[in-house]
Each structure stands twice: as C-alpha cells, then as structure tokens.
Short mmCIF file of C-alpha atoms in Angstrom, two decimals:
data_model
loop_
_atom_site.label_atom_id
_atom_site.label_comp_id
_atom_site.label_asym_id
_atom_site.label_seq_id
_atom_site.Cartn_x
_atom_site.Cartn_y
_atom_site.Cartn_z
CA UNK A 1 -2.13 -58.22 99.88
CA UNK A 2 -4.11 -60.05 97.19
CA UNK A 3 -7.28 -57.77 97.44
CA UNK A 4 -4.91 -54.58 96.13
CA UNK A 5 -3.16 -57.36 93.85
CA UNK A 6 -7.35 -57.39 92.41
CA UNK A 7 -8.06 -53.47 92.80
CA UNK A 8 -4.92 -53.47 90.63
CA UNK A 9 -5.44 -55.49 87.73
CA UNK A 10 -9.01 -54.90 87.64
CA UNK A 11 -7.92 -51.15 87.03
CA UNK A 12 -5.44 -52.19 84.51
CA UNK A 13 -7.84 -54.22 82.57
CA UNK A 14 -10.54 -51.10 82.77
CA UNK A 15 -7.87 -48.78 81.04
CA UNK A 16 -6.86 -50.82 78.69
CA UNK A 17 -10.53 -51.52 77.63
CA UNK A 18 -10.99 -47.40 77.72
CA UNK A 19 -8.14 -47.30 75.57
CA UNK A 20 -9.17 -50.54 73.39
CA UNK A 21 -12.81 -47.83 72.78
CA UNK A 22 -11.06 -45.05 72.37
CA UNK A 23 -8.48 -46.59 69.72
CA UNK A 24 -11.27 -48.66 68.05
CA UNK A 25 -13.51 -46.95 65.50
CA UNK A 26 -15.56 -48.83 62.21
CA UNK A 27 -15.93 -47.40 58.54
CA UNK A 28 -19.16 -48.51 57.02
CA UNK A 29 -19.52 -49.53 53.32
CA UNK A 30 -20.80 -46.71 52.33
CA UNK A 31 -18.36 -44.68 53.92
CA UNK A 32 -14.33 -43.43 54.18
CA UNK A 33 -12.70 -41.85 56.59
CA UNK A 34 -9.61 -39.33 57.64
CA UNK A 35 -7.75 -39.59 60.54
CA UNK A 36 -6.45 -36.50 61.93
CA UNK A 37 -4.26 -35.50 64.52
CA UNK A 38 -4.86 -32.05 66.19
CA UNK A 39 -6.94 -31.26 62.88
CA UNK A 40 -3.96 -32.74 60.67
CA UNK A 41 -4.96 -35.20 58.33
CA UNK A 42 -2.92 -38.00 59.22
CA UNK A 43 -4.64 -41.08 57.13
CA UNK A 44 -7.22 -41.58 54.68
CA UNK A 45 -9.03 -45.23 55.27
CA UNK A 46 -11.35 -46.17 52.39
CA UNK A 47 -11.81 -49.99 53.06
CA UNK A 48 -15.01 -50.75 55.34
CA UNK A 49 -14.11 -52.48 58.79
CA UNK A 50 -12.76 -52.38 62.26
CA UNK A 51 -9.58 -49.78 62.65
CA UNK A 52 -7.46 -48.64 65.16
CA UNK A 53 -5.98 -44.99 65.95
CA UNK A 54 -3.81 -43.23 68.60
CA UNK A 55 -6.70 -42.27 71.33
CA UNK A 56 -7.29 -38.91 72.50
CA UNK A 57 -4.98 -37.91 69.69
CA UNK A 58 -6.41 -38.75 67.13
CA UNK A 59 -9.63 -38.28 65.55
CA UNK A 60 -12.27 -39.76 62.49
CA UNK A 61 -13.69 -37.75 60.10
CA UNK A 62 -16.44 -39.63 57.69
CA UNK A 63 -16.54 -38.32 54.05
CA UNK A 64 -19.97 -40.33 52.22
CA UNK A 65 -18.83 -42.64 49.57
CA UNK A 66 -22.42 -42.46 48.07
CA UNK A 67 -23.26 -39.79 44.99
CA UNK A 68 -25.27 -37.35 46.66
CA UNK A 69 -27.44 -34.26 45.61
CA UNK A 70 -26.69 -30.65 45.57
CA UNK A 71 -29.90 -28.08 45.10
CA UNK A 72 -30.26 -24.81 44.62
CA UNK A 73 -32.85 -21.94 44.42
CA UNK A 74 -33.79 -21.20 41.54
CA UNK A 75 -31.71 -18.33 39.57
CA UNK A 76 -32.48 -15.97 37.37
CA UNK A 77 -30.46 -16.31 33.62
CA UNK A 78 -30.13 -13.28 31.05
CA UNK A 79 -30.17 -15.06 28.36
CA UNK A 80 -28.00 -13.89 25.02
CA UNK A 81 -31.19 -12.13 23.39
CA UNK A 82 -31.11 -10.15 26.28
CA UNK A 83 -34.48 -12.19 27.49
CA UNK A 84 -34.63 -13.30 31.79
CA UNK A 85 -35.00 -16.54 32.44
CA UNK A 86 -35.90 -18.62 36.42
CA UNK A 87 -33.98 -21.94 35.62
CA UNK A 88 -34.28 -24.29 38.21
CA UNK A 89 -31.46 -27.02 38.51
CA UNK A 90 -29.90 -29.66 40.39
CA UNK A 91 -26.88 -31.52 40.46
CA UNK A 92 -25.45 -34.90 41.68
CA UNK A 93 -21.72 -35.56 42.67
CA UNK A 94 -19.31 -38.11 44.82
CA UNK A 95 -16.53 -37.44 46.03
CA UNK A 96 -13.13 -39.28 44.83
CA UNK A 97 -10.39 -37.72 46.88
CA UNK A 98 -12.02 -37.05 50.57
CA UNK A 99 -8.45 -35.97 51.76
CA UNK A 100 -9.00 -32.87 48.89
CA UNK A 101 -12.55 -32.74 50.48
CA UNK A 102 -11.37 -32.07 53.40
CA UNK A 103 -8.52 -29.98 53.23
CA UNK A 104 -10.80 -27.15 50.58
CA UNK A 105 -14.43 -28.09 52.56
CA UNK A 106 -13.89 -28.68 55.83
CA UNK A 107 -16.96 -30.18 57.60
CA UNK A 108 -18.76 -31.92 55.16
CA UNK A 109 -22.17 -30.69 56.24
CA UNK A 110 -20.91 -27.41 54.55
CA UNK A 111 -20.11 -29.27 51.26
CA UNK A 112 -23.08 -27.53 49.79
CA UNK A 113 -22.07 -24.30 50.70
CA UNK A 114 -19.06 -24.87 49.29
CA UNK A 115 -20.29 -25.49 45.68
CA UNK A 116 -23.25 -23.79 44.99
CA UNK A 117 -21.87 -20.44 43.74
CA UNK A 118 -19.34 -22.87 41.21
CA UNK A 119 -22.46 -24.43 39.88
CA UNK A 120 -24.58 -20.95 39.82
CA UNK A 121 -21.73 -19.60 37.51
CA UNK A 122 -21.03 -22.78 35.93
CA UNK A 123 -25.42 -23.02 34.60
CA UNK A 124 -25.11 -18.77 34.24
CA UNK A 125 -22.09 -18.99 31.68
CA UNK A 126 -23.50 -21.78 29.92
CA UNK A 127 -26.75 -20.74 29.65
CA UNK A 128 -25.88 -17.09 28.94
CA UNK A 129 -24.69 -18.03 25.88
CA UNK A 130 -28.17 -19.35 24.49
CA UNK A 131 -31.37 -17.60 22.62
CA UNK A 132 -34.60 -18.10 24.98
CA UNK A 133 -36.06 -19.97 22.60
CA UNK A 134 -32.57 -22.33 22.41
CA UNK A 135 -32.68 -22.81 26.31
CA UNK A 136 -36.81 -23.54 26.95
CA UNK A 137 -36.99 -25.42 23.12
CA UNK A 138 -33.77 -26.67 22.10
CA UNK A 139 -31.21 -28.90 22.33
CA UNK A 140 -31.14 -29.00 26.35
CA UNK A 141 -29.79 -32.51 27.34
CA UNK A 142 -26.75 -30.56 25.42
CA UNK A 143 -27.27 -28.32 27.35
CA UNK A 144 -27.62 -29.61 30.52
CA UNK A 145 -24.13 -32.24 28.96
CA UNK A 146 -22.19 -28.73 29.40
CA UNK A 147 -23.21 -27.19 32.75
CA UNK A 148 -22.13 -30.60 33.82
CA UNK A 149 -18.78 -29.87 32.37
CA UNK A 150 -17.85 -27.43 33.51
CA UNK A 151 -19.03 -27.25 36.77
CA UNK A 152 -17.16 -30.99 37.37
CA UNK A 153 -13.96 -28.84 35.90
CA UNK A 154 -15.23 -26.08 38.46
CA UNK A 155 -15.51 -28.77 41.27
CA UNK A 156 -12.09 -30.60 40.42
CA UNK A 157 -10.80 -28.64 43.09
CA UNK A 158 -13.16 -29.65 46.33
CA UNK A 159 -12.50 -33.79 44.75
CA UNK A 160 -15.68 -34.57 43.68
CA UNK A 161 -16.61 -35.39 40.32
CA UNK A 162 -19.96 -34.45 38.60
CA UNK A 163 -22.02 -37.47 37.57
CA UNK A 164 -25.10 -35.65 36.61
CA UNK A 165 -26.82 -32.03 35.94
CA UNK A 166 -30.62 -31.36 35.62
CA UNK A 167 -32.77 -28.40 34.93
CA UNK A 168 -36.50 -29.30 36.59
CA UNK A 169 -37.98 -26.04 35.21
CA UNK A 170 -36.81 -23.38 32.68
CA UNK A 171 -39.93 -20.27 32.80
CA UNK A 172 -40.58 -16.77 32.50
CA UNK A 173 -40.19 -14.60 35.77
CA UNK A 174 -43.72 -14.16 37.20
CA UNK A 175 -44.32 -10.00 36.23
CA UNK A 176 -42.59 -11.35 31.99
CA UNK A 177 -45.02 -14.61 32.52
CA UNK A 178 -48.14 -11.77 33.27
CA UNK A 179 -47.27 -9.81 30.66
CA UNK A 180 -46.77 -12.49 27.48
CA UNK A 181 -50.00 -13.28 29.18
CA UNK A 182 -51.66 -10.07 28.60
CA UNK A 183 -49.94 -9.41 25.36
CA UNK A 184 -51.68 -12.70 24.20
CA UNK A 185 -54.73 -12.46 25.57
CA UNK A 186 -55.35 -8.75 23.81
CA UNK A 187 -54.07 -10.20 20.98
CA UNK A 188 -56.13 -13.33 21.03
CA UNK A 189 -59.15 -10.90 21.54
CA UNK A 190 -57.75 -8.38 18.23
CA UNK A 191 -57.96 -11.67 16.47
CA UNK A 192 -61.46 -12.92 17.31
CA UNK A 193 -62.75 -9.12 17.35
CA UNK A 194 -61.65 -9.18 13.37
CA UNK A 195 -62.97 -12.95 12.97
CA UNK A 196 -65.95 -12.10 14.41
CA UNK A 197 -66.47 -8.70 12.03
CA UNK A 198 -65.68 -10.53 8.86
CA UNK A 199 -68.13 -13.47 9.98
CA UNK A 200 -70.64 -10.31 10.19
CA UNK A 201 -69.93 -8.69 6.72
CA UNK A 202 -70.06 -12.13 5.42
CA UNK A 203 -73.27 -12.65 6.75
CA UNK A 204 -74.38 -9.87 5.71
CA UNK A 205 -73.36 -10.16 2.35
CA UNK A 206 -75.04 -13.73 2.33
CA UNK A 207 -78.20 -12.40 3.11
CA UNK A 208 -78.28 -9.07 0.92
CA UNK A 209 -77.64 -11.99 -1.95
CA UNK A 210 -80.24 -14.27 -0.43
CA UNK A 211 -82.68 -10.92 -0.14
CA UNK A 212 -82.18 -9.78 -3.32
CA UNK A 213 -82.18 -13.78 -4.93
CA UNK A 214 -85.43 -14.24 -3.26
CA UNK A 215 -87.04 -10.25 -4.91
CA UNK A 216 -85.77 -11.65 -8.26
CA UNK A 217 -87.99 -15.28 -7.95
CA UNK A 218 -91.03 -13.80 -6.74
CA UNK A 219 -91.30 -11.20 -9.46
CA UNK A 220 -90.30 -14.09 -11.54
CA UNK A 221 -92.90 -16.01 -10.20
CA UNK A 222 -95.52 -13.25 -9.82
CA UNK A 223 -94.73 -12.10 -13.55
CA UNK A 224 -94.79 -16.01 -14.24
CA UNK A 225 -98.53 -15.84 -12.48
CA UNK A 226 -99.46 -12.63 -14.15
CA UNK A 227 -98.26 -14.63 -17.49
CA UNK A 228 -99.97 -17.88 -16.79
CA UNK A 229 -103.36 -15.79 -15.76
CA UNK A 230 -103.86 -14.00 -18.79
CA UNK A 231 -103.34 -16.73 -20.99
CA UNK A 232 -105.89 -18.54 -18.58
CA UNK A 233 -108.09 -15.48 -19.14
CA UNK A 234 -107.83 -15.09 -22.74
CA UNK A 235 -108.31 -18.94 -22.78
CA UNK A 236 -111.28 -18.80 -21.04
CA UNK A 237 -112.81 -15.84 -22.61
CA UNK A 238 -111.92 -18.37 -26.47
CA UNK A 239 -113.51 -20.81 -25.18
CA UNK A 240 -117.09 -18.63 -23.36
CA UNK A 241 -116.81 -17.19 -27.24
CA UNK A 242 -117.17 -20.13 -29.02
CA UNK A 243 -119.50 -21.99 -26.75
CA UNK A 244 -121.47 -18.57 -26.77
CA UNK A 245 -121.55 -18.26 -30.63
CA UNK A 246 -122.61 -22.06 -30.99
CA UNK A 247 -125.44 -21.92 -29.14
CA UNK A 248 -126.31 -18.26 -27.95
CA UNK A 249 -129.79 -19.74 -25.91
CA UNK A 250 -127.88 -22.30 -24.17
CA UNK A 251 -124.73 -19.80 -22.89
CA UNK A 252 -127.65 -17.35 -21.99
CA UNK A 253 -129.24 -20.05 -20.04
CA UNK A 254 -125.92 -21.08 -18.43
CA UNK A 255 -124.79 -17.82 -17.61
CA UNK A 256 -128.52 -18.03 -15.57
CA UNK A 257 -127.98 -20.58 -13.46
CA UNK A 258 -124.68 -19.89 -13.22
CA UNK A 259 -125.93 -16.04 -12.00
CA UNK A 260 -128.96 -18.49 -9.67
CA UNK A 261 -126.04 -20.29 -8.04
CA UNK A 262 -123.81 -17.72 -7.25
CA UNK A 263 -126.92 -15.39 -6.17
CA UNK A 264 -128.88 -17.82 -4.59
CA UNK A 265 -126.76 -18.99 -2.36
CA UNK A 266 -127.16 -19.42 1.47
CA UNK A 267 -130.59 -20.20 3.32
CA UNK A 268 -131.38 -16.38 4.48
CA UNK A 269 -130.81 -14.65 1.25
CA UNK A 270 -132.87 -11.71 0.78
CA UNK A 271 -133.05 -9.93 -3.31
CA UNK A 272 -135.32 -7.21 -4.50
CA UNK A 273 -136.40 -6.42 -7.80
CA UNK A 274 -139.08 -6.56 -9.72
CA UNK A 275 -140.69 -9.56 -10.97
CA UNK A 276 -140.25 -8.57 -14.68
CA UNK A 277 -136.59 -8.62 -13.83
CA UNK A 278 -134.14 -9.70 -16.80
CA UNK A 279 -132.41 -12.16 -13.88
CA UNK A 280 -135.81 -14.47 -13.08
CA UNK A 281 -136.59 -14.84 -17.44
CA UNK A 282 -135.94 -18.74 -17.38
CA UNK A 283 -138.03 -19.06 -13.91
CA UNK A 284 -141.55 -19.25 -15.36
CA UNK A 285 -140.20 -19.20 -18.91
CA UNK A 286 -138.18 -22.28 -19.65
CA UNK A 287 -137.16 -20.55 -23.80
CA UNK A 288 -136.51 -17.13 -21.13
CA UNK A 289 -138.94 -15.19 -24.34
CA UNK A 290 -141.20 -13.23 -22.95
#
C-alpha cells in the first residue's frame, strides 16, 4: 500500500514538473514575446523575466527589441537625367509593434525578404527624382533622410520604425565606368598631343629667333672686327709712313732685321740666294750701302 502511494506521488510530482516546465518561459532583456494559441496571438509580453502559458496548446514566438540591419544587394537606379547609377545602401530599424510585425511578416526570419522590396522602392522613388551630379556630389545626407522618411512610411504597416538609412557607395555601372574612363583617357591624350604640338611650335619659334639673333650678332661682330682691323692697319701704315719719313735708313734697317728674324727661324733653315742679293746687304755693311 505504501509502495503504491509512493509511486503515485512520484508520478504526480513528475507530471507537475512536466506541466511546470511546459508552462514556463523566459523573456530576455533584448526580447519581446508573443504567446500563440493554435497559431492565434493571445498575449504580447515585453517585460523581461519568467512568465507562464498554457502547456501544449500555447507556444511562444520571440521578437528582437534591438536595432536590426537590413542589407540589400547593390541596386541599379536610373537618375532624373537618365543616367544609370549602382547604389549600395542599408537601413537600420527596430520593431515597435511586435503583434503587427508578427501578423504582417510571420516568421521573424523572413523580415528581410518582406522589407527589402519596400526599401528598394523607396530608394528608386527618391533617387530617381535627382540627377547624377546631385546623387554623387551634392546633398547626400539630405537624400538619405528623404529615403528614411519614405521607407519609414512604407514600413509602418509591418510595425517597425526606421531609425537610419545609409548609402555606402554610389557608382556608375562597370560598363559605363569603362566607357567614361576610355573617353577621359582619349581626351587627356588629345590634350597632351595639343600641348606637345604647341610646345614644339614654341620651341621652333624660339630656336628660329635665337638663330636669327646669333646670325645678326656674328655679322655685327665680324663687321666691327673688320672695321677695327682696317683701322688698325691704317694706323699701322700711318706709323710706318711716319717712321719711314722720319728716318728712311733706320726704317729700312728695321725692316731688314724683321725679315731676317722671320726668314731665319729654326735650326735647319736653308736659303738659296746670290751673295750679292739685296736681302744680305746689312750683313757685311751696317750702313747697307754697297
């Protein structure tokens, strides 16, 4: 009898423990929970701690309370001026209405798939109203704020609040970038060729001017040299004439000495003249008279 009572008590305790285990659940600081009964929401729990539910017939779905990220693949956007642009952007959001989020999205793991079309649509609508120059250089912070506002309006149906939108990169498509690069390279090569041609033309002009100036300078120098040489010769002849007229005999003697010095240079000088030649008149007679 006692054994049967003990077994029965043990079974009751086990059942109670099992029921307690199936009925209890905990909610973390970063979580909120939705209690479902046969798939229908019955309660929303936002306070952290230990909570209770009906065992077996109720289950709990946890929703994150933290700020979450929505990343989408780079999208090709057509700007207002019909230019194509590849935009890489992401958004950050938090779930503020967990019940609406669950009812519209279902499994939280599918949230990115449900939100992505709305985010891409907001990107296209806002960026499509601006030119390429505005998207790349001008008020990008303002554009991101407008995208956030548009996406937030579309995301309210999911019970979420968009807290930030960022554009990581905004570039031209690869084929456009290559075409623009080739065009820029061709343009730079053309400009370089023009600059080189202008430089060669200027260099040729400078060389021609320098050659002309050199020719003029050389001609003037030669003219001045000829003038100076002529003046020197005239002065020399004048001095010779004065010296000759002052003392013809001494002048003749001096000229003969100069002739001897020039004619008898070197160790092997050979001269073929007659002994009574006029050239040797001062050798035997210092007066030069015969």
